[in-house]
Amino acid sequence: MWFLWALGASFCAAMLAECNRKFQLDPRLLNAWRASFAAVMIAFAWPIMVWPDFSVNRHFYAIAGIDGVVTAIGMIMFLSLAARKTGRVSSMVMPVAAIG
């Protein structure tokens, strides 16, 4: 089941890289679209997800929040660099990100 979500995320990442290469849009706008697609995808998976108990695993939620912030900043920096270098960066990095 999770394979479908991973496959969908990989296709979204490839589409994002191609849009950035071709249209050179604002990196913050592209990151907002990426987050929107991720929110829709996780909304479909929400009913079958098992979340850790907050009182026992507070560190899980703290790390998840920090990871979200770092990922957002990293994607904005990456997309900005890819737009300046006309997509050469995204064509090298996005296939690796989709696999790993």
Short mmCIF file of C-alpha atoms in Angstrom, two decimals:
data_model
loop_
_atom_site.label_atom_id
_atom_site.label_comp_id
_atom_site.label_asym_id
_atom_site.label_seq_id
_atom_site.Cartn_x
_atom_site.Cartn_y
_atom_site.Cartn_z
CA MET A 1 0.00 0.00 0.00
CA TRP A 2 2.76 2.45 0.92
CA PHE A 3 4.42 1.70 -2.40
CA LEU A 4 1.63 3.61 -4.16
CA TRP A 5 2.23 6.70 -2.03
CA ALA A 6 5.99 6.49 -2.62
CA LEU A 7 5.41 6.10 -6.35
CA GLY A 8 3.06 9.09 -6.36
CA ALA A 9 5.60 11.18 -4.44
CA SER A 10 8.30 10.23 -6.95
CA PHE A 11 6.11 11.28 -9.87
CA CYS A 12 5.29 14.57 -8.13
CA ALA A 13 9.00 15.22 -7.53
CA ALA A 14 9.78 14.55 -11.18
CA MET A 15 6.95 16.83 -12.29
CA LEU A 16 8.17 19.55 -9.93
CA ALA A 17 11.72 19.32 -11.28
CA GLU A 18 10.48 19.50 -14.87
CA CYS A 19 8.27 22.53 -14.13
CA ASN A 20 11.19 24.25 -12.45
CA ARG A 21 13.49 23.47 -15.37
CA LYS A 22 11.07 24.66 -18.03
CA PHE A 23 9.29 27.62 -16.43
CA GLN A 24 11.76 28.69 -13.68
CA LEU A 25 9.00 29.58 -11.22
CA ASP A 26 9.37 31.05 -7.75
CA PRO A 27 10.88 28.37 -5.45
CA ARG A 28 8.53 29.28 -2.59
CA LEU A 29 5.53 28.80 -4.87
CA LEU A 30 6.81 25.43 -6.05
CA ASN A 31 7.44 24.35 -2.47
CA ALA A 32 3.91 25.41 -1.52
CA TRP A 33 2.53 23.25 -4.35
CA ARG A 34 4.72 20.35 -3.21
CA ALA A 35 3.38 20.68 0.32
CA SER A 36 -0.19 20.89 -0.98
CA PHE A 37 0.15 17.67 -2.96
CA ALA A 38 1.76 15.99 0.04
CA ALA A 39 -1.12 17.09 2.27
CA VAL A 40 -3.66 15.64 -0.17
CA MET A 41 -1.75 12.37 -0.42
CA ILE A 42 -1.45 12.00 3.35
CA ALA A 43 -5.13 12.84 3.80
CA PHE A 44 -6.02 9.68 1.89
CA ALA A 45 -3.68 7.61 4.09
CA TRP A 46 -4.78 9.19 7.37
CA PRO A 47 -7.47 6.61 8.26
CA ILE A 48 -5.02 3.69 8.14
CA MET A 49 -2.10 5.40 9.90
CA VAL A 50 -1.10 4.51 13.45
CA TRP A 51 0.35 7.48 15.30
CA PRO A 52 2.58 7.16 18.40
CA ASP A 53 1.13 8.27 21.73
CA PHE A 54 2.11 11.90 22.33
CA SER A 55 2.71 11.52 26.06
CA VAL A 56 5.22 8.71 25.49
CA ASN A 57 6.85 9.74 22.19
CA ARG A 58 7.10 13.53 22.32
CA HIS A 59 10.49 13.38 20.63
CA PHE A 60 8.93 11.79 17.54
CA TYR A 61 6.68 14.81 16.99
CA ALA A 62 9.47 17.30 17.76
CA ILE A 63 11.79 15.65 15.24
CA ALA A 64 8.99 15.40 12.67
CA GLY A 65 8.36 19.14 13.01
CA ILE A 66 12.05 20.00 12.74
CA ASP A 67 12.35 17.71 9.71
CA GLY A 68 9.44 19.51 8.04
CA VAL A 69 11.04 22.92 8.54
CA VAL A 70 14.48 21.76 7.36
CA THR A 71 12.99 20.02 4.32
CA ALA A 72 11.02 23.13 3.36
CA ILE A 73 14.08 25.37 3.62
CA GLY A 74 16.23 22.84 1.77
CA MET A 75 13.73 22.48 -1.07
CA ILE A 76 13.44 26.25 -1.47
CA MET A 77 17.24 26.56 -1.64
CA PHE A 78 17.48 23.61 -4.04
CA LEU A 79 14.76 24.93 -6.36
CA SER A 80 16.31 28.40 -6.32
CA LEU A 81 19.68 26.94 -7.31
CA ALA A 82 18.06 24.77 -9.98
CA ALA A 83 16.27 27.79 -11.48
CA ARG A 84 19.53 29.76 -11.66
CA LYS A 85 21.40 26.86 -13.25
CA THR A 86 18.56 26.19 -15.75
CA GLY A 87 17.59 22.85 -14.32
CA ARG A 88 20.96 21.11 -14.46
CA VAL A 89 20.93 20.64 -10.70
CA SER A 90 17.42 19.18 -10.60
CA SER A 91 18.14 16.74 -13.42
CA MET A 92 21.03 15.37 -11.35
CA VAL A 93 19.44 15.34 -7.90
CA MET A 94 15.75 14.54 -8.41
CA PRO A 95 16.25 10.99 -9.79
CA VAL A 96 18.40 10.19 -6.75
CA ALA A 97 15.78 11.68 -4.41
CA ALA A 98 13.03 9.68 -6.11
CA ILE A 99 14.94 6.41 -5.69
CA GLY A 100 16.24 6.99 -2.17
#
